[in-house]
mmCIF file of C-alpha atoms and ligand atoms in Angstrom:
data_model
loop_
_atom_site.group_PDB
_atom_site.id
_atom_site.type_symbol
_atom_site.label_atom_id
_atom_site.label_comp_id
_atom_site.label_asym_id
_atom_site.label_seq_id
_atom_site.Cartn_x
_atom_site.Cartn_y
_atom_site.Cartn_z
ATOM 1 C CA MET O 61 -0.699 8.204 -11.095
ATOM 2 C CA ARG O 62 -1.960 8.294 -7.521
ATOM 3 C CA ILE O 63 -1.736 4.741 -6.190
ATOM 4 C CA LEU O 64 -2.714 3.209 -2.853
ATOM 5 C CA VAL O 65 -0.928 0.017 -1.772
ATOM 6 C CA ALA O 66 -2.845 -2.005 0.849
ATOM 7 C CA GLY O 67 -0.476 -4.421 2.582
ATOM 8 C CA ALA O 68 2.411 -1.967 2.223
ATOM 9 C CA THR O 69 4.530 -3.550 4.973
ATOM 10 C CA GLY O 70 4.495 -6.999 3.304
ATOM 11 C CA VAL O 71 7.031 -9.148 1.472
ATOM 12 C CA ILE O 72 5.618 -7.860 -1.836
ATOM 13 C CA GLY O 73 3.913 -4.627 -0.710
ATOM 14 C CA HIS O 74 7.012 -3.019 0.807
ATOM 15 C CA PRO O 75 9.277 -3.258 -2.268
ATOM 16 C CA LEU O 76 6.267 -2.516 -4.496
ATOM 17 C CA VAL O 77 5.827 0.937 -2.927
ATOM 18 C CA GLY O 78 9.455 1.768 -3.774
ATOM 19 C CA ALA O 79 9.196 0.326 -7.309
ATOM 20 C CA LEU O 80 6.061 2.367 -8.089
ATOM 21 C CA ARG O 81 7.642 5.558 -6.744
ATOM 22 C CA ALA O 82 10.752 4.898 -8.839
ATOM 23 C CA ARG O 83 8.427 4.915 -11.875
ATOM 24 C CA GLY O 84 7.252 8.410 -10.895
ATOM 25 C CA HIS O 85 3.928 7.494 -9.291
ATOM 26 C CA GLU O 86 2.570 9.165 -6.154
ATOM 27 C CA VAL O 87 2.131 6.291 -3.726
ATOM 28 C CA SER O 88 0.225 6.097 -0.450
ATOM 29 C CA ALA O 89 0.801 3.184 1.908
ATOM 30 C CA LEU O 90 -2.152 1.688 3.765
ATOM 31 C CA VAL O 91 -1.006 0.174 7.072
ATOM 32 C CA ARG O 92 -2.720 -1.256 10.139
ATOM 33 C CA PRO O 93 -2.630 0.978 13.254
ATOM 34 C CA GLU O 94 -0.236 -1.423 15.045
ATOM 35 C CA SER O 95 2.180 -1.482 12.073
ATOM 36 C CA ARG O 96 2.455 2.255 11.517
ATOM 37 C CA GLU O 97 6.137 2.419 12.478
ATOM 38 C CA ARG O 98 6.945 -0.255 9.841
ATOM 39 C CA ALA O 99 5.385 1.737 6.985
ATOM 40 C CA PRO O 100 7.683 2.036 3.964
ATOM 41 C CA GLU O 101 8.891 5.412 2.721
ATOM 42 C CA ALA O 102 5.935 6.710 0.730
ATOM 43 C CA ASP O 103 4.283 9.923 -0.437
ATOM 44 C CA GLY O 104 1.557 9.389 2.135
ATOM 45 C CA VAL O 105 0.552 6.941 4.846
ATOM 46 C CA VAL O 106 -3.075 6.139 5.686
ATOM 47 C CA VAL O 107 -4.003 3.911 8.589
ATOM 48 C CA ALA O 108 -6.780 1.304 8.779
ATOM 49 C CA ASP O 109 -7.452 -2.359 9.401
ATOM 50 C CA ALA O 110 -9.097 -3.722 6.230
ATOM 51 C CA LEU O 111 -11.571 -5.688 8.331
ATOM 52 C CA ASP O 112 -12.809 -2.397 9.837
ATOM 53 C CA ARG O 113 -15.078 -1.182 7.027
ATOM 54 C CA GLU O 114 -15.629 2.389 8.296
ATOM 55 C CA ALA O 115 -11.936 2.965 9.007
ATOM 56 C CA LEU O 116 -10.993 1.584 5.580
ATOM 57 C CA LEU O 117 -13.543 3.760 3.769
ATOM 58 C CA SER O 118 -12.180 6.902 5.367
ATOM 59 C CA ALA O 119 -8.486 5.937 4.914
ATOM 60 C CA VAL O 120 -8.908 5.116 1.213
ATOM 61 C CA SER O 121 -10.921 8.263 0.537
ATOM 62 C CA ALA O 122 -8.188 10.370 2.197
ATOM 63 C CA ALA O 123 -5.623 8.931 -0.244
ATOM 64 C CA ARG O 124 -7.840 9.695 -3.335
ATOM 65 C CA PRO O 125 -6.219 6.887 -5.366
ATOM 66 C CA GLU O 126 -6.682 6.305 -9.077
ATOM 67 C CA VAL O 127 -5.398 2.750 -8.671
ATOM 68 C CA VAL O 128 -5.697 0.533 -5.577
ATOM 69 C CA VAL O 129 -3.392 -2.470 -5.060
ATOM 70 C CA HIS O 130 -4.419 -5.281 -2.688
ATOM 71 C CA GLN O 131 -1.448 -7.180 -1.195
ATOM 72 C CA MET O 132 -3.037 -8.142 2.115
ATOM 73 C CA THR O 133 -2.610 -11.562 3.705
ATOM 74 C CA ALA O 134 -1.989 -12.758 7.262
ATOM 75 C CA LEU O 135 0.496 -15.444 6.152
ATOM 76 C CA ARG O 136 3.203 -13.914 8.318
ATOM 77 C CA LEU O 137 1.480 -15.623 11.256
ATOM 78 C CA LEU O 138 2.109 -19.068 9.690
ATOM 79 C CA ASP O 139 5.054 -20.023 11.899
ATOM 80 C CA ASP O 140 3.433 -18.955 15.196
ATOM 81 C CA ASP O 141 -0.274 -19.610 14.677
ATOM 82 C CA PRO O 142 -1.144 -21.415 11.430
ATOM 83 C CA VAL O 143 -4.870 -21.592 12.215
ATOM 84 C CA ALA O 144 -5.053 -17.828 12.688
ATOM 85 C CA ALA O 145 -2.899 -17.295 9.568
ATOM 86 C CA PHE O 146 -5.362 -19.200 7.362
ATOM 87 C CA THR O 147 -8.543 -17.920 9.058
ATOM 88 C CA LEU O 148 -7.477 -14.277 8.907
ATOM 89 C CA THR O 149 -6.137 -14.609 5.355
ATOM 90 C CA ALA O 150 -9.493 -16.071 4.273
ATOM 91 C CA ARG O 151 -11.279 -13.124 5.934
ATOM 92 C CA LEU O 152 -8.955 -10.677 4.167
ATOM 93 C CA ARG O 153 -9.707 -12.386 0.841
ATOM 94 C CA THR O 154 -13.476 -12.197 1.409
ATOM 95 C CA GLU O 155 -14.526 -9.410 3.824
ATOM 96 C CA GLY O 156 -11.308 -7.422 3.382
ATOM 97 C CA THR O 157 -11.578 -7.510 -0.407
ATOM 98 C CA ALA O 158 -15.280 -6.560 -0.305
ATOM 99 C CA ASN O 159 -14.434 -3.623 1.967
ATOM 100 C CA LEU O 160 -11.561 -2.561 -0.295
ATOM 101 C CA VAL O 161 -13.688 -2.745 -3.462
ATOM 102 C CA GLU O 162 -16.348 -0.596 -1.785
ATOM 103 C CA ALA O 163 -13.751 1.878 -0.509
ATOM 104 C CA ALA O 164 -11.975 2.102 -3.882
ATOM 105 C CA ARG O 165 -15.269 2.774 -5.673
ATOM 106 C CA ALA O 166 -16.327 5.363 -3.091
ATOM 107 C CA ALA O 167 -12.967 7.120 -3.456
ATOM 108 C CA GLY O 168 -13.405 7.322 -7.253
ATOM 109 C CA ALA O 169 -10.577 4.929 -8.143
ATOM 110 C CA ARG O 170 -10.679 3.457 -11.651
ATOM 111 C CA ARG O 171 -8.563 0.344 -11.241
ATOM 112 C CA LEU O 172 -7.978 -2.422 -8.676
ATOM 113 C CA VAL O 173 -5.088 -4.901 -8.807
ATOM 114 C CA ALA O 174 -5.279 -7.791 -6.333
ATOM 115 C CA GLN O 175 -3.021 -10.621 -5.220
ATOM 116 C CA SER O 176 -4.142 -14.236 -5.687
ATOM 117 C CA ILE O 177 -2.294 -17.571 -5.962
ATOM 118 C CA ALA O 178 -1.330 -19.725 -8.962
ATOM 119 C CA PHE O 179 -1.452 -23.043 -7.072
ATOM 120 C CA ALA O 180 -5.179 -23.299 -6.361
ATOM 121 C CA ALA O 181 -6.251 -25.173 -9.514
ATOM 122 C CA ALA O 182 -7.809 -28.630 -9.383
ATOM 123 C CA PRO O 183 -5.203 -31.228 -10.480
ATOM 124 C CA ALA O 184 -6.771 -32.324 -13.779
ATOM 125 C CA GLY O 185 -5.954 -31.949 -17.469
ATOM 126 C CA GLU O 186 -2.632 -30.734 -18.845
ATOM 127 C CA PRO O 187 0.412 -30.807 -16.532
ATOM 128 C CA VAL O 188 0.679 -27.012 -16.881
ATOM 129 C CA LEU O 189 -2.654 -25.175 -16.773
ATOM 130 C CA ASP O 190 -3.916 -21.817 -17.981
ATOM 131 C CA GLU O 191 -6.194 -19.434 -16.079
ATOM 132 C CA ASP O 192 -9.388 -21.146 -17.281
ATOM 133 C CA ALA O 193 -8.700 -24.338 -15.305
ATOM 134 C CA PRO O 194 -11.248 -24.804 -12.486
ATOM 135 C CA LEU O 195 -10.157 -23.926 -8.960
ATOM 136 C CA TYR O 196 -9.910 -26.794 -6.438
ATOM 137 C CA VAL O 197 -12.876 -25.603 -4.355
ATOM 138 C CA ASP O 198 -13.841 -29.237 -3.734
ATOM 139 C CA ALA O 199 -10.395 -30.359 -2.528
ATOM 140 C CA PRO O 200 -10.708 -33.354 -0.167
ATOM 141 C CA ASP O 201 -8.918 -31.474 2.608
ATOM 142 C CA PRO O 202 -11.407 -29.110 4.317
ATOM 143 C CA GLY O 203 -8.701 -26.547 5.146
ATOM 144 C CA TRP O 204 -7.486 -26.303 1.548
ATOM 145 C CA ALA O 205 -11.067 -26.297 0.224
ATOM 146 C CA ALA O 206 -11.789 -23.319 2.518
ATOM 147 C CA THR O 207 -8.625 -21.511 1.366
ATOM 148 C CA VAL O 208 -9.477 -22.048 -2.299
ATOM 149 C CA GLY O 209 -13.087 -20.994 -1.630
ATOM 150 C CA ALA O 210 -11.805 -17.687 -0.233
ATOM 151 C CA VAL O 211 -9.466 -17.284 -3.233
ATOM 152 C CA ALA O 212 -12.417 -17.866 -5.587
ATOM 153 C CA GLU O 213 -14.456 -15.252 -3.728
ATOM 154 C CA LEU O 214 -11.605 -12.701 -3.923
ATOM 155 C CA GLU O 215 -11.330 -13.303 -7.662
ATOM 156 C CA ARG O 216 -15.107 -12.972 -8.124
ATOM 157 C CA LEU O 217 -15.203 -9.707 -6.158
ATOM 158 C CA VAL O 218 -12.351 -8.227 -8.208
ATOM 159 C CA ARG O 219 -13.716 -9.425 -11.578
ATOM 160 C CA ASP O 220 -17.172 -8.046 -10.723
ATOM 161 C CA SER O 221 -15.896 -4.778 -9.272
ATOM 162 C CA GLY O 222 -17.244 -2.561 -12.075
ATOM 163 C CA PRO O 223 -16.974 0.328 -12.765
ATOM 164 C CA LEU O 224 -13.525 -0.397 -11.355
ATOM 165 C CA ALA O 225 -11.306 -2.238 -13.846
ATOM 166 C CA GLY O 226 -10.286 -5.385 -11.959
ATOM 167 C CA VAL O 227 -7.045 -7.340 -12.284
ATOM 168 C CA VAL O 228 -6.227 -10.546 -10.404
ATOM 169 C CA LEU O 229 -2.563 -11.543 -10.280
ATOM 170 C CA ARG O 230 -2.122 -15.199 -9.351
ATOM 171 C CA TYR O 231 1.450 -15.284 -8.072
ATOM 172 C CA GLY O 232 3.420 -18.525 -8.182
ATOM 173 C CA THR O 233 5.127 -19.955 -5.101
ATOM 174 C CA LEU O 234 7.244 -17.038 -3.912
ATOM 175 C CA TYR O 235 10.957 -17.347 -3.287
ATOM 176 C CA GLY O 236 13.534 -14.712 -2.425
ATOM 177 C CA PRO O 237 13.941 -12.441 0.608
ATOM 178 C CA GLY O 238 11.293 -12.756 3.318
ATOM 179 C CA THR O 239 9.603 -15.849 1.838
ATOM 180 C CA LEU O 240 9.281 -19.407 3.145
ATOM 181 C CA TYR O 241 11.985 -20.444 0.635
ATOM 182 C CA ALA O 242 14.525 -17.796 1.699
ATOM 183 C CA ARG O 243 17.644 -19.235 3.338
ATOM 184 C CA ASP O 244 16.188 -18.220 6.726
ATOM 185 C CA GLY O 245 12.616 -19.264 5.832
ATOM 186 C CA GLY O 246 10.620 -22.230 7.053
ATOM 187 C CA ALA O 247 11.098 -24.428 3.941
ATOM 188 C CA ALA O 248 14.882 -23.965 3.993
ATOM 189 C CA GLN O 249 15.032 -24.822 7.691
ATOM 190 C CA ALA O 250 13.002 -28.002 7.062
ATOM 191 C CA VAL O 251 15.295 -29.065 4.191
ATOM 192 C CA LEU O 252 18.451 -28.376 6.225
ATOM 193 C CA ALA O 253 17.039 -30.472 9.071
ATOM 194 C CA GLY O 254 16.232 -33.334 6.662
ATOM 195 C CA GLN O 255 12.521 -32.877 7.384
ATOM 196 C CA LEU O 256 11.270 -32.301 3.853
ATOM 197 C CA PRO O 257 11.356 -35.714 2.132
ATOM 198 C CA LEU O 258 10.342 -36.394 -1.463
ATOM 199 C CA PRO O 259 7.026 -38.272 -1.542
ATOM 200 C CA GLY O 260 6.663 -41.049 -4.133
ATOM 201 C CA ASP O 261 7.944 -40.017 -7.547
ATOM 202 C CA GLY O 262 7.676 -36.279 -6.697
ATOM 203 C CA ALA O 263 5.580 -35.622 -9.809
ATOM 204 C CA GLY O 264 3.608 -32.685 -8.359
ATOM 205 C CA ILE O 265 4.517 -29.479 -10.217
ATOM 206 C CA THR O 266 5.324 -26.102 -8.656
ATOM 207 C CA SER O 267 5.444 -22.823 -10.577
ATOM 208 C CA PHE O 268 7.842 -20.552 -8.700
ATOM 209 C CA LEU O 269 8.138 -16.758 -8.750
ATOM 210 C CA HIS O 270 10.882 -14.531 -7.377
ATOM 211 C CA VAL O 271 9.582 -11.669 -5.209
ATOM 212 C CA GLU O 272 11.237 -9.153 -7.580
ATOM 213 C CA ASP O 273 9.180 -10.585 -10.437
ATOM 214 C CA ALA O 274 5.977 -10.370 -8.359
ATOM 215 C CA VAL O 275 6.762 -6.681 -7.868
ATOM 216 C CA GLY O 276 7.603 -6.150 -11.563
ATOM 217 C CA ALA O 277 4.408 -7.824 -12.768
ATOM 218 C CA THR O 278 2.354 -5.760 -10.337
ATOM 219 C CA VAL O 279 3.884 -2.522 -11.627
ATOM 220 C CA ALA O 280 3.044 -3.688 -15.172
ATOM 221 C CA ALA O 281 -0.553 -4.481 -14.138
ATOM 222 C CA VAL O 282 -0.965 -1.071 -12.473
ATOM 223 C CA GLU O 283 0.235 0.715 -15.612
ATOM 224 C CA SER O 284 -1.650 -1.500 -18.095
ATOM 225 C CA GLU O 285 -5.251 -1.163 -19.261
ATOM 226 C CA ALA O 286 -5.715 -4.956 -19.294
ATOM 227 C CA THR O 287 -8.271 -6.580 -17.018
ATOM 228 C CA GLY O 288 -8.826 -10.198 -15.984
ATOM 229 C CA VAL O 289 -6.999 -13.009 -14.239
ATOM 230 C CA PHE O 290 -3.304 -13.661 -14.907
ATOM 231 C CA HIS O 291 -0.817 -16.293 -13.777
ATOM 232 C CA VAL O 292 2.369 -14.545 -12.713
ATOM 233 C CA THR O 293 4.883 -17.378 -12.641
ATOM 234 C CA ASP O 294 8.324 -18.191 -13.969
ATOM 235 C CA ASP O 295 8.900 -20.014 -17.268
ATOM 236 C CA GLU O 296 9.903 -23.371 -15.792
ATOM 237 C CA PRO O 297 7.155 -25.222 -13.911
ATOM 238 C CA ALA O 298 9.015 -28.005 -12.116
ATOM 239 C CA PRO O 299 8.167 -31.332 -10.486
ATOM 240 C CA ALA O 300 9.270 -31.731 -6.874
ATOM 241 C CA ALA O 301 11.630 -34.502 -8.026
ATOM 242 C CA GLN O 302 13.617 -31.760 -9.841
ATOM 243 C CA TRP O 303 13.433 -28.692 -7.652
ATOM 244 C CA LEU O 304 13.699 -30.252 -4.176
ATOM 245 C CA PRO O 305 17.085 -32.007 -4.636
ATOM 246 C CA HIS O 306 18.434 -28.868 -6.386
ATOM 247 C CA TYR O 307 17.202 -26.623 -3.553
ATOM 248 C CA ALA O 308 18.717 -28.940 -0.919
ATOM 249 C CA GLN O 309 22.052 -28.909 -2.749
ATOM 250 C CA VAL O 310 22.137 -25.098 -3.096
ATOM 251 C CA LEU O 311 21.280 -24.743 0.601
ATOM 252 C CA GLY O 312 24.084 -27.177 1.490
ATOM 253 C CA GLY O 313 21.654 -29.580 3.162
ATOM 254 C CA PRO O 314 21.301 -33.362 3.006
ATOM 255 C CA SER O 315 19.778 -34.968 -0.098
ATOM 256 C CA PRO O 316 16.071 -35.421 0.539
ATOM 257 C CA ARG O 317 15.127 -38.997 1.366
ATOM 258 C CA THR O 318 12.186 -40.601 -0.439
ATOM 259 C CA VAL O 319 9.036 -41.662 1.397
ATOM 260 C CA PRO O 320 6.021 -43.597 0.068
ATOM 261 C CA ALA O 321 3.404 -41.237 -1.383
ATOM 262 C CA ALA O 322 0.711 -42.839 0.778
ATOM 263 C CA LEU O 323 2.511 -41.696 3.949
ATOM 264 C CA ALA O 324 3.063 -38.130 2.734
ATOM 265 C CA PRO O 325 -0.187 -36.503 3.960
ATOM 266 C CA ARG O 326 0.512 -37.754 7.510
ATOM 267 C CA LEU O 327 4.207 -36.775 7.400
ATOM 268 C CA LEU O 328 3.928 -33.460 5.572
ATOM 269 C CA GLY O 329 0.313 -32.348 5.911
ATOM 270 C CA TRP O 330 -2.260 -32.588 3.128
ATOM 271 C CA PHE O 331 -1.270 -29.456 1.202
ATOM 272 C CA VAL O 332 2.481 -30.114 0.968
ATOM 273 C CA ALA O 333 1.822 -33.751 0.029
ATOM 274 C CA HIS O 334 -0.624 -32.623 -2.674
ATOM 275 C CA GLN O 335 1.800 -30.016 -4.004
ATOM 276 C CA MET O 336 4.634 -32.548 -4.277
ATOM 277 C CA THR O 337 2.677 -35.475 -5.706
ATOM 278 C CA ALA O 338 -0.313 -34.182 -7.680
ATOM 279 C CA ALA O 339 -0.352 -30.399 -8.261
ATOM 280 C CA HIS O 340 -0.222 -29.001 -11.795
ATOM 281 C CA GLY O 341 1.821 -25.983 -12.893
ATOM 282 C CA ALA O 342 0.604 -22.566 -14.104
ATOM 283 C CA ALA O 343 1.411 -21.085 -17.544
ATOM 284 C CA ASN O 344 2.264 -17.366 -17.757
ATOM 285 C CA ASP O 345 1.509 -16.760 -21.485
ATOM 286 C CA ARG O 346 -1.486 -14.496 -20.800
ATOM 287 C CA ALA O 347 0.433 -12.173 -18.499
ATOM 288 C CA ARG O 348 3.235 -11.959 -21.062
ATOM 289 C CA THR O 349 0.843 -11.007 -23.845
ATOM 290 C CA ALA O 350 -1.704 -8.818 -22.055
ATOM 291 C CA LEU O 351 0.548 -7.094 -19.502
ATOM 292 C CA GLY O 352 3.695 -6.962 -21.639
ATOM 293 C CA TRP O 353 5.537 -8.533 -18.687
ATOM 294 C CA LYS O 354 8.142 -11.263 -18.576
ATOM 295 C CA PRO O 355 10.039 -12.656 -15.617
ATOM 296 C CA LEU O 356 13.547 -11.346 -15.024
ATOM 297 C CA ARG O 357 14.191 -14.710 -13.341
ATOM 298 C CA PRO O 358 12.764 -17.121 -15.949
ATOM 299 C CA SER O 359 13.877 -20.179 -13.985
ATOM 300 C CA TRP O 360 13.863 -21.000 -10.267
ATOM 301 C CA ARG O 361 17.273 -22.595 -11.008
ATOM 302 C CA ASP O 362 18.739 -19.064 -11.135
ATOM 303 C CA GLY O 363 18.114 -18.267 -7.491
ATOM 304 C CA LEU O 364 16.058 -20.704 -5.394
ATOM 305 C CA GLY O 365 17.973 -21.238 -2.150
ATOM 306 C CA ARG O 366 20.678 -18.637 -2.913
ATOM 307 C CA GLU O 367 19.254 -15.763 -0.810
HETATM 308 N N1 NAP B 179 9.651 -16.204 6.502
HETATM 309 C C1 NAP B 179 8.756 -17.185 6.629
HETATM 310 O O1 NAP B 179 9.026 -18.247 7.139
HETATM 311 C C2 NAP B 179 7.383 -16.929 6.080
HETATM 312 C C3 NAP B 179 6.230 -17.340 6.749
HETATM 313 C C4 NAP B 179 4.993 -17.121 6.137
HETATM 314 C C5 NAP B 179 4.915 -16.528 4.902
HETATM 315 N N2 NAP B 179 6.041 -16.137 4.298
HETATM 316 C C6 NAP B 179 6.065 -15.577 2.972
HETATM 317 O O2 NAP B 179 5.339 -14.418 2.802
HETATM 318 C C7 NAP B 179 4.738 -14.489 1.536
HETATM 319 C C8 NAP B 179 3.527 -13.646 1.511
HETATM 320 O O3 NAP B 179 3.927 -12.359 1.128
HETATM 321 P P1 NAP B 179 2.821 -11.243 1.118
HETATM 322 O O4 NAP B 179 3.474 -9.962 0.727
HETATM 323 O O5 NAP B 179 1.649 -11.760 0.374
HETATM 324 O O6 NAP B 179 2.342 -11.243 2.631
HETATM 325 P P2 NAP B 179 2.950 -10.543 3.907
HETATM 326 O O7 NAP B 179 4.379 -10.295 3.767
HETATM 327 O O8 NAP B 179 2.438 -11.334 5.083
HETATM 328 O O9 NAP B 179 2.191 -9.123 3.857
HETATM 329 C C9 NAP B 179 0.826 -9.030 4.077
HETATM 330 C C10 NAP B 179 0.428 -7.570 4.252
HETATM 331 O O10 NAP B 179 -0.956 -7.538 4.601
HETATM 332 C C11 NAP B 179 -1.109 -6.664 5.701
HETATM 333 N N3 NAP B 179 -2.278 -6.999 6.489
HETATM 334 C C12 NAP B 179 -2.496 -8.136 7.189
HETATM 335 N N4 NAP B 179 -3.684 -8.053 7.813
HETATM 336 C C13 NAP B 179 -4.229 -6.836 7.505
HETATM 337 C C14 NAP B 179 -5.441 -6.159 7.852
HETATM 338 N N5 NAP B 179 -6.348 -6.724 8.647
HETATM 339 N N6 NAP B 179 -5.642 -4.921 7.379
HETATM 340 C C15 NAP B 179 -4.727 -4.325 6.579
HETATM 341 N N7 NAP B 179 -3.557 -4.919 6.195
HETATM 342 C C16 NAP B 179 -3.317 -6.149 6.667
HETATM 343 C C17 NAP B 179 0.162 -6.865 6.501
HETATM 344 O O11 NAP B 179 0.308 -5.803 7.384
HETATM 345 P P3 NAP B 179 1.004 -5.956 8.846
HETATM 346 O O12 NAP B 179 2.466 -5.724 8.608
HETATM 347 O O13 NAP B 179 0.373 -4.885 9.636
HETATM 348 O O14 NAP B 179 0.694 -7.325 9.351
HETATM 349 C C18 NAP B 179 1.189 -6.863 5.367
HETATM 350 O O15 NAP B 179 1.463 -5.563 4.954
HETATM 351 C C19 NAP B 179 4.405 -15.955 1.357
HETATM 352 O O16 NAP B 179 4.296 -16.313 0.028
HETATM 353 C C20 NAP B 179 5.536 -16.625 2.043
HETATM 354 O O17 NAP B 179 6.549 -17.023 1.146
HETATM 355 C C21 NAP B 179 7.270 -16.306 4.876
#
């Protein structure tokens, strides 16, 4: 198939281009003008900023894709300019997605596969939630509420993208090369410096996902006829009280100290405190059944902190 990958220089997008080509697909990479020299090896390269509607329309139509894959975020800016990282990522999820849906339709594509997140659900109900659980659009933290609002809008745009067949892949917390949890990533550095304590009883649950499994699930979604919203997560949702000490040990860092849960938002920021004390996990049964996918790394224990 002819496939266009938007976000082709990214942690997921870059290896995804190679994985799709290895399956025999003809893959074009969409890259921003300033990132052209970092484009992956591909069958074609088209250049546009997704927030520039006219440029995106003409780039996508030049690639004539049958399937369009959306892997665009600005999270790479997190270390240097977190405000810009979240603001731009929200714009990519709203305006950027709307532009991409319009461009994919205009180019005659039949399918759109888009990246979302598996840790945006409101913390209520079962400890591990399916895709029907409500999103935390009314989170008490305005920043997280805005992020989840943009995620909800992305998912709405993709679900309502007819006649395009829309697929939303809600990836778990990514680990592996290039991610925050890589040995050279921000989370590892914080653990090694003893700056990531365990708040309270550490009962908040994280569903992890290795980057390789994000790529594998995306290939499966491109090749499938299934539509809808799918959690793409490993098989072992884990409370912080389990994964954080394990991660610290694998990294060779100090054992995380415990801090009172009430102090966590001030020490760690609202989102990290929420994730480690209250968040629920995400079940992957639907992706397994509908996409015929299963994780090659079923447990974060197999690799978190090793690379
Ligand atoms: N190492 C760290 O400490 C660190 C920090 C933050 C995030 N991360 C990790 O990165 C993961 C995210 O991976 P990801 O693949 O989703 O994101 P990513 O690696 O940041 O890739 C995002 C893609 O979107 C593209 N993009 C951004 N703005 C665009 C625009 N306006 N128009 C068109 N394309 C645009 C980027 O292109 P450009 O190359 O042109 O920007 C890039 O190809 C996170 O889960 C996290 O683990 C790691």
